[in-house]
């Protein structure tokens, strides 16, 4: 199947939108295995190795174990944030007179519902608004109980509320989003590199050095600064960004993090880094990182997408084909203001994704592998990400059409 018409792209998104709304934005996640009521009733829950093995058994299995082992569907705060940003983008589309995805009134109703839901999902007991995942999470480096706030989830949730405020002008949305800057400033740990340079930790419970996560924290502070002119937020954002810029390789790439088990280069985290650097420069009104941004942007476009639109996971290998990779391309191009010059690439990748990763029901698969692939529907990892990405696509193409 080749190139899809505009009406076919709209129909693809409409099917996804209908699916997500029918599910009430609730769902499963690749990493939610520890929510199993059966596992939680055993002593295995106290073992790091057992937790890690249990999560991987759920994540890697093409058979959905969740119904059998009592894992309920739930709201994931980051997923809700992605949906909220998506509806804010659709509102801009509706403002241009395009009603394929609902009237302005219908979209506003979703924005209000998701905004209130997101505020209700906050983690409590910290210096500001913050969010985590709705499941215990064990990786190779650290363990995080359900609800532990992370800089990644918090950054996306705050961005969603900033965007909600821009549409609704509801002051509550802005106040909660700004308070998230206090969480980043006061509750996250920092790895010190001298000259006021540092890397934010992933959460208050660890001291990891994940490059995209630290940049997401810096971006949140930069956006907070753009509203408040709070100088300490500007300084923290600037120095956190410099630290990651200095860890960029000469070819423009970044590895995932500082740990010896985090030395890979992948597509969607590279996209995170680029959009953060662009946003930080915009919000701080500086151009200090333009050379780094341009090198990274060139590396990203030249190393992660095949001519037919296939989105690679790593710079040096294709599999697994993860839904984040094509989704993040569209977001990166839009946020970096390079969509227009790369529209053909965006369309090739989006067409490939719809042709290969969308089910007849409208939902998208989260990964394709060389062997047997899982067809389990994950709300945050797959549906929210594609919804989020396609909303940027239609926002960009509507603006382009309007400017002709």
Coordinates of C-alpha atoms in Angstrom, one line a residue:
X1 CA 0.0 0.0 0.0
X2 CA 1.5 3.4 -1.0
X3 CA 0.8 7.0 -0.3
X4 CA -2.5 7.8 1.4
X5 CA -4.7 10.7 0.5
X6 CA -5.6 13.5 2.9
X7 CA -9.0 12.0 3.5
X8 CA -7.5 8.6 4.2
X9 CA -5.1 10.2 6.8
X10 CA -8.0 11.9 8.4
X11 CA -10.0 8.6 8.5
X12 CA -7.0 6.9 10.1
X13 CA -6.9 9.5 12.8
X14 CA -10.7 9.5 13.2
X15 CA -10.6 5.7 13.9
X16 CA -7.9 6.2 16.5
X17 CA -9.7 9.1 18.1
X18 CA -13.0 7.1 18.3
X19 CA -11.1 4.1 19.8
X20 CA -9.5 6.2 22.5
X21 CA -12.7 8.1 23.4
X22 CA -14.7 4.8 23.6
X23 CA -12.0 3.4 26.0
X24 CA -12.3 6.6 28.1
X25 CA -8.5 7.1 27.7
X26 CA -7.9 4.2 30.1
X27 CA -5.7 1.2 29.2
X28 CA -2.8 -1.1 29.8
X29 CA 0.9 -0.2 29.5
X30 CA 3.9 -2.4 28.5
X31 CA 5.4 -1.9 32.0
X32 CA 2.3 -2.4 34.2
X33 CA 2.9 -6.0 35.1
X34 CA 3.5 -5.2 38.8
X35 CA -0.1 -4.0 39.0
X36 CA -1.0 -7.7 38.9
X37 CA -3.1 -8.4 42.0
X38 CA -1.8 -12.0 42.0
X39 CA 1.9 -10.8 42.0
X40 CA 1.2 -8.3 44.8
X41 CA -0.2 -11.1 46.9
X42 CA 3.2 -12.9 46.9
X43 CA 6.6 -12.4 48.5
X44 CA 8.1 -12.0 45.0
X45 CA 7.1 -8.3 45.2
X46 CA 10.1 -7.8 47.5
X47 CA 12.7 -9.1 45.1
X48 CA 14.3 -6.8 42.6
X49 CA 15.1 -9.6 40.2
X50 CA 11.6 -11.0 40.5
X51 CA 10.1 -7.6 39.8
X52 CA 12.3 -7.1 36.8
X53 CA 11.6 -10.5 35.4
X54 CA 7.9 -10.1 35.9
X55 CA 7.7 -6.8 34.1
X56 CA 9.8 -8.2 31.2
X57 CA 7.5 -11.3 31.0
X58 CA 4.5 -8.9 30.5
X59 CA 6.4 -6.5 28.2
X60 CA 7.9 -9.1 25.9
X61 CA 5.0 -11.6 25.7
X62 CA 2.8 -11.4 22.6
X63 CA 0.0 -13.0 24.6
X64 CA -1.8 -10.6 26.9
X65 CA -1.2 -11.9 30.5
X66 CA -3.1 -9.0 32.1
X67 CA -6.6 -10.4 32.0
X68 CA -5.3 -13.8 33.4
X69 CA -3.2 -12.3 36.1
X70 CA -5.6 -9.5 37.1
X71 CA -4.0 -6.3 35.9
X72 CA -6.7 -3.6 35.6
X73 CA -6.8 -0.9 33.0
X74 CA -6.0 2.6 34.4
X75 CA -5.3 6.2 33.8
X76 CA -1.7 7.0 33.0
X77 CA -0.9 10.7 33.8
X78 CA 1.7 11.0 30.9
X79 CA -0.8 9.4 28.5
X80 CA -3.5 11.8 29.6
X81 CA -1.1 14.7 29.1
X82 CA -0.4 13.5 25.5
X83 CA -4.1 13.4 24.8
X84 CA -4.6 16.8 26.3
X85 CA -1.9 18.4 24.2
X86 CA -3.4 16.6 21.2
X87 CA -6.8 18.1 21.8
X88 CA -5.3 21.6 22.3
X89 CA -3.7 21.1 18.8
X90 CA -7.1 20.0 17.4
X91 CA -8.6 23.2 18.8
X92 CA -6.2 25.2 16.7
X93 CA -7.3 23.1 13.7
X94 CA -11.0 23.8 14.5
X95 CA -10.2 27.5 14.8
X96 CA -9.2 27.4 11.1
X97 CA -12.6 26.2 10.2
X98 CA -11.6 22.5 9.8
X99 CA -14.3 20.4 11.7
X100 CA -13.2 16.9 10.7
X101 CA -12.2 16.1 14.3
X102 CA -15.1 17.9 16.1
X103 CA -16.4 21.4 16.7
X104 CA -14.6 23.8 18.9
X105 CA -17.2 23.2 21.6
X106 CA -16.7 19.4 21.5
X107 CA -13.0 19.8 21.6
X108 CA -13.1 22.2 24.5
X109 CA -15.2 19.7 26.4
X110 CA -12.4 17.1 26.1
X111 CA -9.8 19.7 27.1
X112 CA -11.7 20.6 30.3
X113 CA -12.2 16.9 31.2
X114 CA -8.6 15.9 30.6
X115 CA -7.3 19.0 32.4
X116 CA -9.3 18.3 35.5
X117 CA -8.4 14.6 35.3
X118 CA -4.7 15.4 35.0
X119 CA -4.8 17.7 38.0
X120 CA -6.5 15.0 40.0
X121 CA -3.7 12.5 39.2
X122 CA -0.9 14.5 40.8
X123 CA 1.4 12.9 43.3
X124 CA 1.2 14.4 46.7
X125 CA 3.8 15.5 49.3
X126 CA 6.3 17.4 47.1
X127 CA 7.3 21.0 46.6
X128 CA 5.1 21.5 43.6
X129 CA 2.8 19.7 41.2
X130 CA 4.3 16.5 39.9
X131 CA 3.2 13.2 38.3
X132 CA 4.4 9.6 38.0
X133 CA 3.2 6.3 36.5
X134 CA 0.2 4.3 37.7
X135 CA 2.3 1.2 38.4
X136 CA 5.4 0.1 40.3
X137 CA 8.4 0.2 38.0
X138 CA 11.7 -1.7 38.2
X139 CA 14.5 -1.2 35.7
X140 CA 18.1 -2.2 35.8
X141 CA 19.2 0.9 37.7
X142 CA 16.4 1.7 40.2
X143 CA 12.9 0.9 41.5
X144 CA 10.0 3.3 41.7
X145 CA 6.8 2.7 43.5
X146 CA 3.5 3.6 41.8
X147 CA 2.9 7.3 41.8
X148 CA 6.6 8.2 42.3
X149 CA 6.9 11.5 40.4
X150 CA 9.4 11.6 37.5
X151 CA 10.8 14.6 35.7
X152 CA 9.6 13.1 32.4
X153 CA 6.0 12.6 33.3
X154 CA 5.9 15.9 35.1
X155 CA 7.3 17.8 32.2
X156 CA 4.7 16.4 29.8
X157 CA 1.9 17.0 32.3
X158 CA 2.9 20.6 33.0
X159 CA 3.3 21.2 29.2
X160 CA -0.3 19.9 28.7
X161 CA -1.6 22.3 31.4
X162 CA 0.3 25.3 29.9
X163 CA -1.3 24.4 26.6
X164 CA -4.7 24.0 28.2
X165 CA -4.4 27.4 29.7
X166 CA -3.5 28.9 26.3
X167 CA -6.9 27.6 25.0
X168 CA -9.2 28.0 28.0
X169 CA -7.5 30.9 29.9
X170 CA -8.4 29.0 33.1
X171 CA -5.9 30.4 35.6
X172 CA -5.9 27.1 37.6
X173 CA -4.2 25.4 34.7
X174 CA -1.4 27.9 34.6
X175 CA -0.9 27.9 38.4
X176 CA -0.6 24.1 38.6
X177 CA 1.8 24.0 35.6
X178 CA 4.0 26.7 37.2
X179 CA 4.1 24.9 40.5
X180 CA 5.6 21.9 38.7
X181 CA 8.7 24.1 38.3
X182 CA 9.1 24.0 42.1
X183 CA 9.2 20.2 42.0
X184 CA 12.0 20.3 39.4
X185 CA 13.9 23.0 41.3
X186 CA 13.6 21.6 44.8
X187 CA 12.8 17.9 44.8
X188 CA 15.1 16.4 42.1
X189 CA 18.6 15.4 42.8
X190 CA 21.5 16.9 40.8
X191 CA 24.8 15.4 39.6
X192 CA 27.3 18.3 39.9
X193 CA 29.8 18.9 37.1
X194 CA 31.3 22.2 38.3
X195 CA 30.8 25.7 37.0
X196 CA 27.1 25.5 38.1
X197 CA 26.6 22.7 35.5
X198 CA 24.6 19.6 36.5
X199 CA 22.2 16.9 35.4
X200 CA 18.7 16.5 37.0
X201 CA 17.9 13.0 38.3
X202 CA 14.9 11.1 36.9
X203 CA 13.0 11.2 40.2
X204 CA 13.6 12.3 43.8
X205 CA 14.4 8.6 44.6
X206 CA 17.4 8.2 42.3
X207 CA 20.6 9.8 41.1
X208 CA 20.6 8.6 37.6
X209 CA 21.9 10.8 34.7
X210 CA 19.4 10.4 31.8
X211 CA 20.1 13.1 29.3
X212 CA 16.7 13.6 27.8
X213 CA 15.1 13.5 31.2
X214 CA 17.3 16.3 32.5
X215 CA 16.6 18.4 29.3
X216 CA 12.9 17.9 29.9
X217 CA 13.3 19.3 33.4
X218 CA 15.3 22.3 32.0
X219 CA 12.6 22.9 29.4
X220 CA 9.9 23.0 32.0
X221 CA 11.9 25.6 34.0
X222 CA 12.5 27.6 30.8
X223 CA 8.8 27.7 30.1
X224 CA 8.1 28.7 33.7
X225 CA 10.6 31.5 33.3
X226 CA 8.8 32.7 30.1
X227 CA 5.7 33.4 32.3
X228 CA 7.3 34.6 35.5
X229 CA 10.8 35.9 34.6
X230 CA 12.0 34.1 37.7
X231 CA 15.8 34.3 37.3
X232 CA 16.7 31.2 39.3
X233 CA 14.6 29.1 36.9
X234 CA 16.4 30.7 34.0
X235 CA 19.8 29.9 35.5
X236 CA 19.0 26.3 36.3
X237 CA 17.5 25.8 32.8
X238 CA 20.6 27.3 31.1
X239 CA 23.2 25.3 33.1
X240 CA 21.3 22.0 32.9
X241 CA 21.1 22.5 29.1
X242 CA 24.8 23.3 28.7
X243 CA 25.7 20.1 30.6
X244 CA 23.8 18.0 28.1
X245 CA 25.1 20.0 25.1
X246 CA 28.7 19.2 26.3
X247 CA 27.8 15.5 26.2
X248 CA 26.8 15.6 22.6
X249 CA 29.1 13.6 20.3
X250 CA 30.9 15.3 17.4
X251 CA 28.6 13.7 14.9
X252 CA 25.6 15.3 16.6
X253 CA 24.3 12.3 18.5
X254 CA 23.6 11.7 22.1
X255 CA 23.7 8.5 24.0
X256 CA 20.7 7.9 26.3
X257 CA 22.6 8.5 29.6
X258 CA 25.8 8.4 31.6
X259 CA 25.6 4.8 33.0
X260 CA 27.5 2.0 31.3
X261 CA 24.2 0.3 30.5
X262 CA 22.8 3.5 28.9
X263 CA 25.3 3.9 26.0
X264 CA 22.9 3.5 23.1
X265 CA 21.7 6.1 20.6
X266 CA 18.0 5.9 19.7
X267 CA 15.5 7.8 17.6
X268 CA 12.8 9.1 19.9
X269 CA 15.0 10.2 22.8
X270 CA 17.2 12.1 20.2
X271 CA 13.9 13.8 19.2
X272 CA 13.2 14.7 22.8
X273 CA 16.6 16.3 23.1
X274 CA 16.2 18.4 19.9
X275 CA 12.7 19.7 20.8
X276 CA 13.9 20.6 24.3
X277 CA 17.0 22.5 23.1
X278 CA 14.8 24.4 20.6
X279 CA 12.1 25.2 23.2
X280 CA 14.7 26.3 25.8
X281 CA 16.4 28.7 23.3
X282 CA 13.0 30.1 22.4
X283 CA 11.8 30.5 26.0
X284 CA 15.1 32.0 27.2
X285 CA 15.3 34.1 24.1
X286 CA 18.9 33.0 23.3
X287 CA 20.8 31.4 20.4
X288 CA 23.6 29.8 22.3
X289 CA 22.9 26.2 21.3
X290 CA 22.1 26.7 17.6
X291 CA 25.2 24.8 16.4
X292 CA 24.5 21.9 18.6
X293 CA 20.8 21.9 17.6
X294 CA 21.7 22.0 13.9
X295 CA 24.2 19.1 14.2
X296 CA 21.7 17.1 16.2
X297 CA 18.9 17.8 13.8
X298 CA 21.0 16.7 10.8
X299 CA 22.1 13.5 12.6
X300 CA 18.5 12.7 13.5
X301 CA 17.1 13.1 10.0
X302 CA 20.0 11.2 8.4
X303 CA 20.2 8.2 10.7
X304 CA 16.8 7.1 11.8
X305 CA 14.5 6.9 8.8
X306 CA 14.8 4.7 5.7
X307 CA 13.8 6.0 2.2
X308 CA 10.5 4.1 2.3
X309 CA 9.5 5.7 5.6
X310 CA 10.6 2.9 7.9
X311 CA 11.4 4.4 11.3
X312 CA 14.6 2.9 12.8
X313 CA 14.8 2.4 16.6
X314 CA 18.6 2.7 16.9
X315 CA 21.1 4.6 14.7
X316 CA 22.7 1.3 13.7
X317 CA 19.8 -1.1 13.5
X318 CA 16.1 -1.0 12.7
X319 CA 14.4 -3.4 15.1
X320 CA 12.3 -3.2 17.2
X321 CA 10.1 -1.0 15.2
X322 CA 8.6 1.1 18.0
X323 CA 5.6 3.4 17.6
X324 CA 7.5 6.2 19.5
X325 CA 9.9 6.6 16.6
X326 CA 7.5 7.7 13.9
X327 CA 5.4 9.6 16.3
X328 CA 8.3 11.6 17.7
X329 CA 9.4 12.5 14.2
X330 CA 6.3 14.5 13.5
X331 CA 6.4 16.2 16.9
X332 CA 10.1 17.0 16.5
X333 CA 9.6 18.6 13.1
X334 CA 6.7 20.7 14.3
X335 CA 8.3 21.9 17.5
X336 CA 11.6 22.6 15.8
X337 CA 9.9 24.5 13.1
X338 CA 11.3 22.3 10.4
X339 CA 8.1 20.5 9.4
X340 CA 7.6 22.5 6.2
X341 CA 11.0 21.6 4.8
X342 CA 10.6 18.0 5.7
X343 CA 7.0 17.4 5.0
X344 CA 7.6 14.7 2.5
X345 CA 9.6 12.7 5.0
X346 CA 6.9 13.2 7.6
X347 CA 4.2 11.9 5.1
X348 CA 6.3 8.9 4.1
X349 CA 6.9 7.9 7.7
X350 CA 3.2 8.5 8.7
X351 CA 2.0 6.5 5.7
X352 CA 4.4 3.6 6.6
X353 CA 3.2 3.7 10.2
X354 CA -0.5 3.6 9.3
X355 CA 0.1 0.8 6.7
X356 CA 2.1 -1.4 9.1
X357 CA 1.1 -0.5 12.6
X358 CA -2.6 0.4 12.7
X359 CA -5.1 -2.4 13.4
X360 CA -8.5 -2.5 11.8
X361 CA -10.0 -1.4 15.1
X362 CA -8.2 1.9 14.9
X363 CA -5.6 1.3 17.6
X364 CA -1.8 1.1 16.9
X365 CA 0.7 -1.6 17.8
X366 CA 3.5 -0.5 20.0
X367 CA 6.3 -2.6 18.5
X368 CA 7.0 -4.8 15.5
X369 CA 9.8 -7.3 15.7
X370 CA 11.5 -9.7 13.3
X371 CA 9.7 -12.6 14.8
X372 CA 6.2 -12.6 16.3
X373 CA 5.0 -9.2 17.4
X374 CA 2.6 -8.3 20.1
X375 CA -0.8 -6.9 19.1
X376 CA -1.8 -5.9 22.6
X377 CA -3.2 -2.4 22.7
X378 CA -1.3 0.0 25.1
X379 CA -3.0 3.3 25.7
X380 CA -0.1 5.4 26.9
X381 CA 2.7 3.9 24.9
X382 CA 1.0 3.6 21.6
X383 CA -2.4 5.3 21.3
X384 CA -1.6 8.5 23.2
X385 CA 1.6 8.9 21.3
X386 CA 0.1 8.5 17.8
X387 CA -2.9 10.7 18.8
X388 CA -0.4 13.4 20.0
X389 CA 1.8 13.1 16.9
X390 CA -1.1 13.1 14.4
X391 CA -2.6 16.2 16.0
X392 CA 0.7 18.0 15.3
X393 CA 0.6 16.7 11.7
X394 CA -2.9 18.1 11.1
X395 CA -2.1 21.3 12.9
X396 CA 0.9 21.9 10.6
X397 CA -0.9 20.9 7.4
X398 CA -3.9 23.0 8.2
X399 CA -1.7 26.0 8.8
X400 CA 0.2 25.3 5.5
X401 CA -3.1 25.0 3.6
X402 CA -4.3 28.3 5.2
X403 CA -1.2 30.1 4.1
X404 CA -1.4 29.0 0.4

